[in-house]
Structures are given as C-alpha cells and as structure tokens.
Amino acid sequence: MAIEVKTQNLEMVKSLRQVPQEEHYVPGHRTCQGCGPALVYKLVSKATGGNAIFLGPTGCMYVANTSYLCAPFAYPWMHTQITNGGAVASGIEAAYQVLIRKGKYKGELPSIVVMAGDGGSIDIGLQAMSSMMYRGHDALFVMYDNESYANTGIQVSPATPYGANTTFTPPGKNVPEGRVLFPKDAPQLVIGGHPAVHYVATASVAYPVDLINKVRKGLNYKGPSFVHLHAPCPKGWLFPAQKTIEVAKLAIQTGMWVNYTWENGEYTYDHTPKEYKPVKEYMKGQYRFNHLSDAHYAKMQAFIDARLKAPGKPIAIPVLGPREQ
Amino acid sequence: MSRFIIPKHLEVPLGACLPAPVKEQPGMITGNWRTERPVIDHEACTTCLNCFIYCPDACWHLDEKTEQMVWNADYCKGCMICVNECPANCLSTVNELEFPDGVVRLEKPF
Ligand SMILES: Cc1ncc(C[n+]2csc(CCOP(=O)(O)OP(=O)(O)O)c2C)c(N)n1
Ligand code: SF4
Ligand code: SF4
Ligand code: SF4
C-alpha cells in the first residue's frame, strides 16, 4: 500500500521584490566581514523558507555560525561530522518516510538541506554525499565552494584552483606556483556516477535570484539534488571584504566559473558573457595568486580555454574574445 | 559484572539543544567589529534592494510602510559590500569616529 508523501512546491521568484524580506538565517554570527559562504547561507535559507531542516558538517559555516552556545538559524539545525553530512541527511529523510508510512507524521516532508564546504562535499565528505545521491534520498546537498578548507586556516582542498597560495601549498623555490593541481569537477562527479539524481546546478552569489530559484528547483525534485555554489572568501582568497560580489561576477566573466543547470540529462547555461575576459584579470585581484608569473597565468588560461571548448564537455560554447598574452 | 558509574557531578548532557533565534541572535552582537559604516541618502535611493540581497549579515531591509531601507546598526560588520553594490551611489562610507555613538568611541561597545 503506497502512502502519498506530501512534498512542498516552492515557487520561483522573478525579481528581488519577490524575495521574502523575512530572514531565517538571522544577523548575529561570527563569519568574517564580507563572507561569501554566509551570503550563500542567507540566500539558501530564504529559498527554503521556514519548513526546513539544515545540517551543518564541520567547516566555517558550522564553527563561525554557532559560537558560544548560540546559533543564527531560525529552523531546526544540527551539526554533523565533516565526513557524514550526506549520511545524516539520509537518516533524517528515511525517518520521516517511516513516520509518514506509519501515519505518525501528517505534514509535508520538510526540506532537508546539507550545507557543506568543498571539503565536506567532494573530499573528506565524499563517501557520505555520494551514498546519499546513490540511494536516492529526497534531500538537497549544497556545496558552498570557498575553494579551500577554510575553517582550519585555509588549507588546500580539491576545489582549490591552480596557483593558489594556501597554508598547505605555499609558493617557494621548488614549487613557485604553490598549488600545482587543477580542481576536481564537483557537479560532473555527481552527474556521472549517480543514476538517482535528476537535478544538478551551479550558481553564484553574484546572481542571487538565479541561486534561489536553483535551490528551490532542487528541493521541488523528488529525490536527491546537488547544487554547487560559488562563494568567494575574502579571508582565504585575500581580497578586500567589499569585493565579494565583484570577485564572483569576474569569475563568470573570465570563465573561471560557469553557471549551468543539468536537468534529466539536458544542459542549460546562464549568464554566459558575450566575450570572456582574460583569466589574469580575475587572478590579479586576489593576493593568493600574487606570486604567479606570466607563464603560470598562461597555464591557467590554457586550462580554462580547454575546459570551455572541450568537445562533448557540458560547458558553454565560448565566444572567444581577444586575449592578452 | 560491575557497571562503570559516572559520579553525578561529572555528568554532562549528551549533545546540546539550543532555542532557535527569531529575528536576531543577540548572543553574538557584531556591530562592534565596525570601523566604518554605510550611510544612506534616502532621497537618492531607488529601493532596488541590492543592499538587502547582498548583505551577508542581513542588515538591510525594506520597511514596507515608509518604502525606505532600514539598516541594522547592532549587527552590521562594516564589510561595505552594500556600498560597493549600490547602483544609485546613495550609500557612502563614513568613519565610526564621525558619530557620537560610533562603536570605536564606546568604552564597552554594546
Ligand atoms: C575528521 C575530521 N578531520 C579534520 C577536521 C578538522 N576540520 C574542521 S573544519 C575543517 C575544514 C572544513 O573545510 P570545508 O569543508 O571546505 O569547509 P570550510 O571550512 O571551507 O567552510 C577541518 C579540516 C574535523 N573536524 N574532522
Ligand atoms: S574564512 Fe572565508 S568562508 Fe570562513 S568565515 Fe571567513 S570569509 Fe567566510
Ligand atoms: S542598493 Fe542603494 S539604491 Fe538600492 S536599495 Fe540599497 S541603498 Fe537603495
Ligand atoms: S557594510 Fe556589510 S554588513 Fe554592513 S550593511 Fe553593508 S553589506 Fe551589510
């Protein structure tokens, strides 16, 4: 006997006027001035509304938010280990399904959201995230990407870009560029290996309406969804706090970040610039890249160019503009 | 078999449950981080809501009665994202020392 599970149907917003004024991630937290991940939290919380359960694997968005026995979350929230955000979400979702089946819970299934950093999503938290996606739990996994293990003092993670100076990849005589590897492709990891997933999207704090809608769309889907959100971190990337949005926009204009949606196998692209700017413009604004030479910038540009036009790769076809050498 | 008994005075609750905040979290006032504050010129403001949406600390809101933006002095950290993102240029950066209640002047801010 199948019992119908009532789920929420969250409406899309068309403009800033339609974004609710009510805050669910309230002022009063210890994140740095201008923190991109904090802005992600605010926007995702606005997207879910009040009927949500949030899970916070260890990372900045746990530690800097919940200090000294106080927390800024106006909904049920729970800390999970950095390794097991996906597993805890799976358990909560499964428990709700049982309560609904036994008739002990009559309401709508709340939005179950994991807010994990890049480490908690695709590195140390990978197995639990992947298992949640694989088993098909009705929950949303948000990867807020500040491109490092930020909370413990900006250590390298698989999302850290080539050439970045982190506390584990300091530039020196032997390794002048600092970070030598290019980043892992998080959304492709989820899309490629998890048949239960129907919705994966990337968004940026620079485009908040788009971000809110993508989160809502992910929540409306039955089953697991994954959103990868670009969240500049002034403390770790070493740029002035007021530039968080500027940096996020520049990432899109240079092809460092691409906003897209993958829905049942179909790709759509958002905010594709008419002409990509040289990636050096983006890197020059951040002190973590300050030690790089022109040869290093060229290597990064070659990587971006190849990624943007790799045949069969689900990335926007670039309109190549004149680039400086 | 004897059970390991924890003395009463050493018992701690398993985990911690906290009440959720409603509008603000007064346990973590952050307004005293600020050295500069954003000051609005209501005449020039177009209520485009950029400051409202981009503030990571949710310190700008639209008062629907007056149709004016309201700033939250107790929690604004002074990151100046709002000043940077205001398309009407109606927000300006003013040093806290310019204000009689500026947080840098107070012996015990908040
Ligand atoms: C098993 C385990 N190893 C290491 C740590 C230490 N630790 C706490 S937060 C953190 C960084 C988390 O990085 P990320 O998930 O990227 O989130 P961010 O801090 O960048 O927001 C680490 C390594 C831990 N809490 N648990
Ligand atoms: S280190 Fe970065 S991610 Fe962490 S609180 Fe500071 S700005 Fe936010
Ligand atoms: S960003 Fe500027 S113009 Fe827009 S609402 Fe805020 S103060 Fe007004
Ligand atoms: S200065 Fe920063 S914290 Fe203060 S209102 Fe503006 S965006 Fe918010």
Tab-separated table of N, CA, C and O in Angstrom, chain A residues 203-274:
chain	number	residue	atom	x	y	z
A	203	ALA	N	25.567	27.737	-9.281
A	203	ALA	CA	25.102	29.123	-9.184
A	203	ALA	C	26.143	29.914	-8.414
A	203	ALA	O	27.092	29.348	-7.866
A	204	SER	N	25.934	31.234	-8.378
A	204	SER	CA	26.928	32.108	-7.768
A	204	SER	C	26.229	33.166	-6.920
A	204	SER	O	25.118	33.591	-7.241
A	205	VAL	N	26.896	33.624	-5.869
A	205	VAL	CA	26.318	34.679	-5.030
A	205	VAL	C	26.115	35.967	-5.830
A	205	VAL	O	25.362	36.839	-5.420
A	206	ALA	N	26.793	36.081	-6.977
A	206	ALA	CA	26.645	37.282	-7.795
A	206	ALA	C	25.246	37.383	-8.393
A	206	ALA	O	24.788	38.463	-8.728
A	207	TYR	N	24.563	36.238	-8.557
A	207	TYR	CA	23.225	36.221	-9.158
A	207	TYR	C	22.234	35.574	-8.194
A	207	TYR	O	21.880	34.407	-8.343
A	208	PRO	N	21.785	36.338	-7.184
A	208	PRO	CA	21.013	35.749	-6.088
A	208	PRO	C	19.641	35.197	-6.486
A	208	PRO	O	19.223	34.182	-5.938
A	209	VAL	N	18.960	35.836	-7.450
A	209	VAL	CA	17.635	35.336	-7.841
A	209	VAL	C	17.786	33.963	-8.490
A	209	VAL	O	17.045	33.019	-8.188
A	210	ASP	N	18.783	33.846	-9.353
A	210	ASP	CA	19.087	32.578	-10.010
A	210	ASP	C	19.434	31.508	-8.968
A	210	ASP	O	18.973	30.369	-9.038
A	211	LEU	N	20.226	31.909	-7.972
A	211	LEU	CA	20.639	30.966	-6.925
A	211	LEU	C	19.416	30.454	-6.154
A	211	LEU	O	19.249	29.242	-5.943
A	212	ILE	N	18.542	31.380	-5.765
A	212	ILE	CA	17.343	30.996	-5.004
A	212	ILE	C	16.483	30.045	-5.830
A	212	ILE	O	16.010	29.014	-5.334
A	213	ASN	N	16.300	30.365	-7.109
A	213	ASN	CA	15.453	29.518	-7.949
A	213	ASN	C	16.051	28.131	-8.149
A	213	ASN	O	15.325	27.132	-8.160
A	214	LYS	N	17.373	28.062	-8.280
A	214	LYS	CA	18.000	26.757	-8.477
A	214	LYS	C	17.864	25.906	-7.216
A	214	LYS	O	17.625	24.700	-7.295
A	215	VAL	N	17.994	26.540	-6.055
A	215	VAL	CA	17.807	25.796	-4.801
A	215	VAL	C	16.366	25.300	-4.708
A	215	VAL	O	16.102	24.144	-4.369
A	216	ARG	N	15.416	26.173	-5.048
A	216	ARG	CA	14.006	25.766	-4.975
A	216	ARG	C	13.712	24.636	-5.949
A	216	ARG	O	12.977	23.707	-5.625
A	217	LYS	N	14.265	24.720	-7.139
A	217	LYS	CA	14.038	23.681	-8.129
A	217	LYS	C	14.595	22.348	-7.623
A	217	LYS	O	13.942	21.310	-7.746
A	218	GLY	N	15.771	22.408	-7.033
A	218	GLY	CA	16.370	21.197	-6.474
A	218	GLY	C	15.502	20.605	-5.381
A	218	GLY	O	15.331	19.385	-5.288
A	219	LEU	N	14.937	21.472	-4.553
A	219	LEU	CA	14.084	20.994	-3.456
A	219	LEU	C	12.774	20.422	-3.988
A	219	LEU	O	12.234	19.460	-3.438
A	220	ASN	N	12.254	21.009	-5.059
A	220	ASN	CA	10.982	20.534	-5.608
A	220	ASN	C	11.108	19.146	-6.235
A	220	ASN	O	10.144	18.398	-6.281
A	221	TYR	N	12.315	18.825	-6.729
A	221	TYR	CA	12.520	17.495	-7.312
A	221	TYR	C	12.381	16.433	-6.238
A	221	TYR	O	12.906	16.587	-5.136
A	222	LYS	N	11.687	15.362	-6.551
A	222	LYS	CA	11.666	14.217	-5.650
A	222	LYS	C	13.004	13.510	-5.807
A	222	LYS	O	13.465	13.313	-6.919
A	223	GLY	N	13.615	13.157	-4.707
A	223	GLY	CA	14.921	12.506	-4.795
A	223	GLY	C	16.036	13.497	-4.537
A	223	GLY	O	15.801	14.674	-4.274
A	224	PRO	N	17.274	13.023	-4.632
A	224	PRO	CA	18.407	13.868	-4.267
A	224	PRO	C	18.753	14.891	-5.353
A	224	PRO	O	18.623	14.603	-6.538
A	225	SER	N	19.157	16.063	-4.927
A	225	SER	CA	19.659	17.078	-5.857
A	225	SER	C	20.951	17.637	-5.287
A	225	SER	O	21.190	17.569	-4.080
A	226	PHE	N	21.735	18.224	-6.185
A	226	PHE	CA	23.042	18.755	-5.786
A	226	PHE	C	23.189	20.144	-6.378
A	226	PHE	O	22.951	20.334	-7.569
A	227	VAL	N	23.522	21.124	-5.556
A	227	VAL	CA	23.853	22.440	-6.116
A	227	VAL	C	25.248	22.848	-5.661
A	227	VAL	O	25.612	22.676	-4.500
A	228	HIS	N	25.991	23.384	-6.595
A	228	HIS	CA	27.377	23.785	-6.373
A	228	HIS	C	27.408	25.307	-6.447
A	228	HIS	O	27.109	25.878	-7.490
A	229	LEU	N	27.703	25.980	-5.335
A	229	LEU	CA	27.542	27.428	-5.268
A	229	LEU	C	28.883	28.125	-5.039
A	229	LEU	O	29.602	27.820	-4.078
A	230	HIS	N	29.176	29.072	-5.918
A	230	HIS	CA	30.445	29.794	-5.839
A	230	HIS	C	30.352	30.842	-4.740
A	230	HIS	O	29.490	31.708	-4.774
A	231	ALA	N	31.268	30.778	-3.764
A	231	ALA	CA	31.190	31.639	-2.589
A	231	ALA	C	32.567	32.207	-2.250
A	231	ALA	O	33.308	31.620	-1.454
A	232	PRO	N	32.924	33.356	-2.829
A	232	PRO	CA	34.247	33.932	-2.558
A	232	PRO	C	34.467	34.189	-1.068
A	232	PRO	O	33.558	34.601	-0.359
A	233	CYS	N	35.697	33.932	-0.633
A	233	CYS	CA	36.061	34.011	0.784
A	233	CYS	C	37.165	35.057	0.938
A	233	CYS	O	38.312	34.793	0.605
A	234	PRO	N	36.818	36.266	1.383
A	234	PRO	CA	37.823	37.344	1.449
A	234	PRO	C	39.032	36.978	2.305
A	234	PRO	O	40.167	37.329	1.978
A	235	LYS	N	38.800	36.232	3.361
A	235	LYS	CA	39.886	35.864	4.269
A	235	LYS	C	40.877	34.908	3.594
A	235	LYS	O	42.084	35.042	3.753
A	236	GLY	N	40.365	33.947	2.857
A	236	GLY	CA	41.228	32.915	2.282
A	236	GLY	C	41.797	33.291	0.926
A	236	GLY	O	42.889	32.864	0.559
A	237	TRP	N	41.019	34.093	0.161
A	237	TRP	CA	41.484	34.428	-1.189
A	237	TRP	C	42.256	35.741	-1.160
A	237	TRP	O	42.836	36.143	-2.153
A	238	LEU	N	42.163	36.399	-0.021
A	238	LEU	CA	42.912	37.629	0.212
A	238	LEU	C	42.541	38.759	-0.754
A	238	LEU	O	43.334	39.181	-1.584
A	239	PHE	N	41.290	39.192	-0.618
A	239	PHE	CA	40.850	40.410	-1.313
A	239	PHE	C	40.017	41.214	-0.319
A	239	PHE	O	39.536	40.652	0.671
A	240	PRO	N	39.844	42.536	-0.554
A	240	PRO	CA	39.090	43.352	0.404
A	240	PRO	C	37.634	42.886	0.528
A	240	PRO	O	37.020	42.502	-0.473
A	241	ALA	N	37.101	42.941	1.747
A	241	ALA	CA	35.777	42.369	2.037
A	241	ALA	C	34.663	42.929	1.156
A	241	ALA	O	33.716	42.220	0.836
A	242	GLN	N	34.772	44.199	0.737
A	242	GLN	CA	33.650	44.769	-0.032
A	242	GLN	C	33.584	44.233	-1.450
A	242	GLN	O	32.648	44.493	-2.181
A	243	LYS	N	34.598	43.435	-1.868
A	243	LYS	CA	34.666	42.990	-3.270
A	243	LYS	C	34.072	41.602	-3.500
A	243	LYS	O	34.196	41.059	-4.605
A	244	THR	N	33.438	41.005	-2.498
A	244	THR	CA	32.936	39.634	-2.643
A	244	THR	C	32.092	39.441	-3.907
A	244	THR	O	32.300	38.483	-4.659
A	245	ILE	N	31.175	40.360	-4.149
A	245	ILE	CA	30.278	40.198	-5.302
A	245	ILE	C	31.040	40.484	-6.602
A	245	ILE	O	30.864	39.787	-7.603
A	246	GLU	N	31.900	41.505	-6.545
A	246	GLU	CA	32.717	41.834	-7.718
A	246	GLU	C	33.552	40.630	-8.150
A	246	GLU	O	33.636	40.315	-9.338
A	247	VAL	N	34.186	39.971	-7.188
A	247	VAL	CA	35.029	38.805	-7.483
A	247	VAL	C	34.173	37.685	-8.079
A	247	VAL	O	34.561	37.050	-9.072
A	248	ALA	N	32.986	37.472	-7.517
A	248	ALA	CA	32.107	36.411	-8.022
A	248	ALA	C	31.684	36.706	-9.462
A	248	ALA	O	31.623	35.806	-10.304
A	249	LYS	N	31.398	37.977	-9.757
A	249	LYS	CA	30.993	38.344	-11.129
A	249	LYS	C	32.152	38.146	-12.102
A	249	LYS	O	31.970	37.637	-13.204
A	250	LEU	N	33.338	38.556	-11.668
A	250	LEU	CA	34.517	38.447	-12.527
A	250	LEU	C	34.825	36.973	-12.835
A	250	LEU	O	35.291	36.641	-13.933
A	251	ALA	N	34.549	36.100	-11.885
A	251	ALA	CA	34.774	34.668	-12.115
A	251	ALA	C	33.932	34.196	-13.290
A	251	ALA	O	34.387	33.394	-14.116
A	252	ILE	N	32.721	34.699	-13.403
A	252	ILE	CA	31.845	34.296	-14.502
A	252	ILE	C	32.293	34.950	-15.801
A	252	ILE	O	32.306	34.318	-16.860
A	253	GLN	N	32.713	36.211	-15.714
A	253	GLN	CA	33.136	36.927	-16.929
A	253	GLN	C	34.438	36.382	-17.510
A	253	GLN	O	34.738	36.612	-18.681
A	254	THR	N	35.240	35.685	-16.696
A	254	THR	CA	36.502	35.154	-17.207
A	254	THR	C	36.434	33.650	-17.491
A	254	THR	O	37.416	33.072	-17.952
A	255	GLY	N	35.311	33.029	-17.189
A	255	GLY	CA	35.189	31.592	-17.421
A	255	GLY	C	35.751	30.745	-16.293
A	255	GLY	O	35.777	29.519	-16.380
A	256	MET	N	36.185	31.363	-15.193
A	256	MET	CA	36.651	30.603	-14.029
A	256	MET	C	35.483	29.840	-13.407
A	256	MET	O	35.667	28.825	-12.748
A	257	TRP	N	34.284	30.392	-13.554
A	257	TRP	CA	33.079	29.758	-13.019
A	257	TRP	C	32.012	29.788	-14.104
A	257	TRP	O	31.859	30.807	-14.791
A	258	VAL	N	31.287	28.689	-14.301
A	258	VAL	CA	30.210	28.655	-15.287
A	258	VAL	C	28.916	28.270	-14.581
A	258	VAL	O	28.868	27.267	-13.878
A	259	ASN	N	27.901	29.096	-14.735
A	259	ASN	CA	26.584	28.781	-14.171
A	259	ASN	C	25.803	27.918	-15.152
A	259	ASN	O	25.577	28.330	-16.283
A	260	TYR	N	25.406	26.727	-14.721
A	260	TYR	CA	24.575	25.906	-15.599
A	260	TYR	C	23.644	25.016	-14.801
A	260	TYR	O	23.776	24.876	-13.581
A	261	THR	N	22.686	24.457	-15.500
A	261	THR	CA	21.737	23.522	-14.895
A	261	THR	C	21.804	22.226	-15.678
A	261	THR	O	21.860	22.255	-16.906
A	262	TRP	N	21.772	21.127	-14.970
A	262	TRP	CA	21.668	19.810	-15.615
A	262	TRP	C	20.375	19.194	-15.090
A	262	TRP	O	20.219	18.990	-13.885
A	263	GLU	N	19.438	19.002	-15.991
A	263	GLU	CA	18.130	18.514	-15.584
A	263	GLU	C	17.783	17.325	-16.452
A	263	GLU	O	17.615	17.480	-17.667
A	264	ASN	N	17.713	16.155	-15.883
A	264	ASN	CA	17.407	14.933	-16.633
A	264	ASN	C	18.241	14.793	-17.906
A	264	ASN	O	17.730	14.468	-18.968
A	265	GLY	N	19.511	15.100	-17.797
A	265	GLY	CA	20.400	14.910	-18.939
A	265	GLY	C	20.551	16.113	-19.853
A	265	GLY	O	21.378	16.114	-20.743
A	266	GLU	N	19.724	17.151	-19.645
A	266	GLU	CA	19.786	18.345	-20.508
A	266	GLU	C	20.550	19.463	-19.815
A	266	GLU	O	20.295	19.747	-18.641
A	267	TYR	N	21.434	20.097	-20.574
A	267	TYR	CA	22.179	21.228	-20.010
A	267	TYR	C	21.594	22.556	-20.483
A	267	TYR	O	21.234	22.696	-21.643
A	268	THR	N	21.507	23.520	-19.553
A	268	THR	CA	21.247	24.907	-19.965
A	268	THR	C	22.248	25.797	-19.250
A	268	THR	O	22.660	25.505	-18.129
A	269	TYR	N	22.626	26.884	-19.917
A	269	TYR	CA	23.655	27.771	-19.379
A	269	TYR	C	23.086	29.138	-19.057
A	269	TYR	O	22.201	29.617	-19.747
A	270	ASP	N	23.593	29.730	-17.981
A	270	ASP	CA	23.123	31.050	-17.587
A	270	ASP	C	24.308	32.001	-17.482
A	270	ASP	O	25.407	31.590	-17.140
A	271	HIS	N	24.012	33.273	-17.729
A	271	HIS	CA	24.977	34.363	-17.531
A	271	HIS	C	26.260	34.186	-18.331
A	271	HIS	O	27.329	34.580	-17.896
A	272	THR	N	26.156	33.523	-19.494
A	272	THR	CA	27.348	33.374	-20.337
A	272	THR	C	27.723	34.745	-20.898
A	272	THR	O	26.881	35.398	-21.508
A	273	PRO	N	28.963	35.195	-20.707
A	273	PRO	CA	29.320	36.519	-21.235
A	273	PRO	C	29.438	36.476	-22.761
A	273	PRO	O	29.670	35.416	-23.336
A	274	LYS	N	29.251	37.634	-23.374
A	274	LYS	CA	29.395	37.713	-24.845
A	274	LYS	C	30.825	37.398	-25.234
A	274	LYS	O	31.096	36.816	-26.268
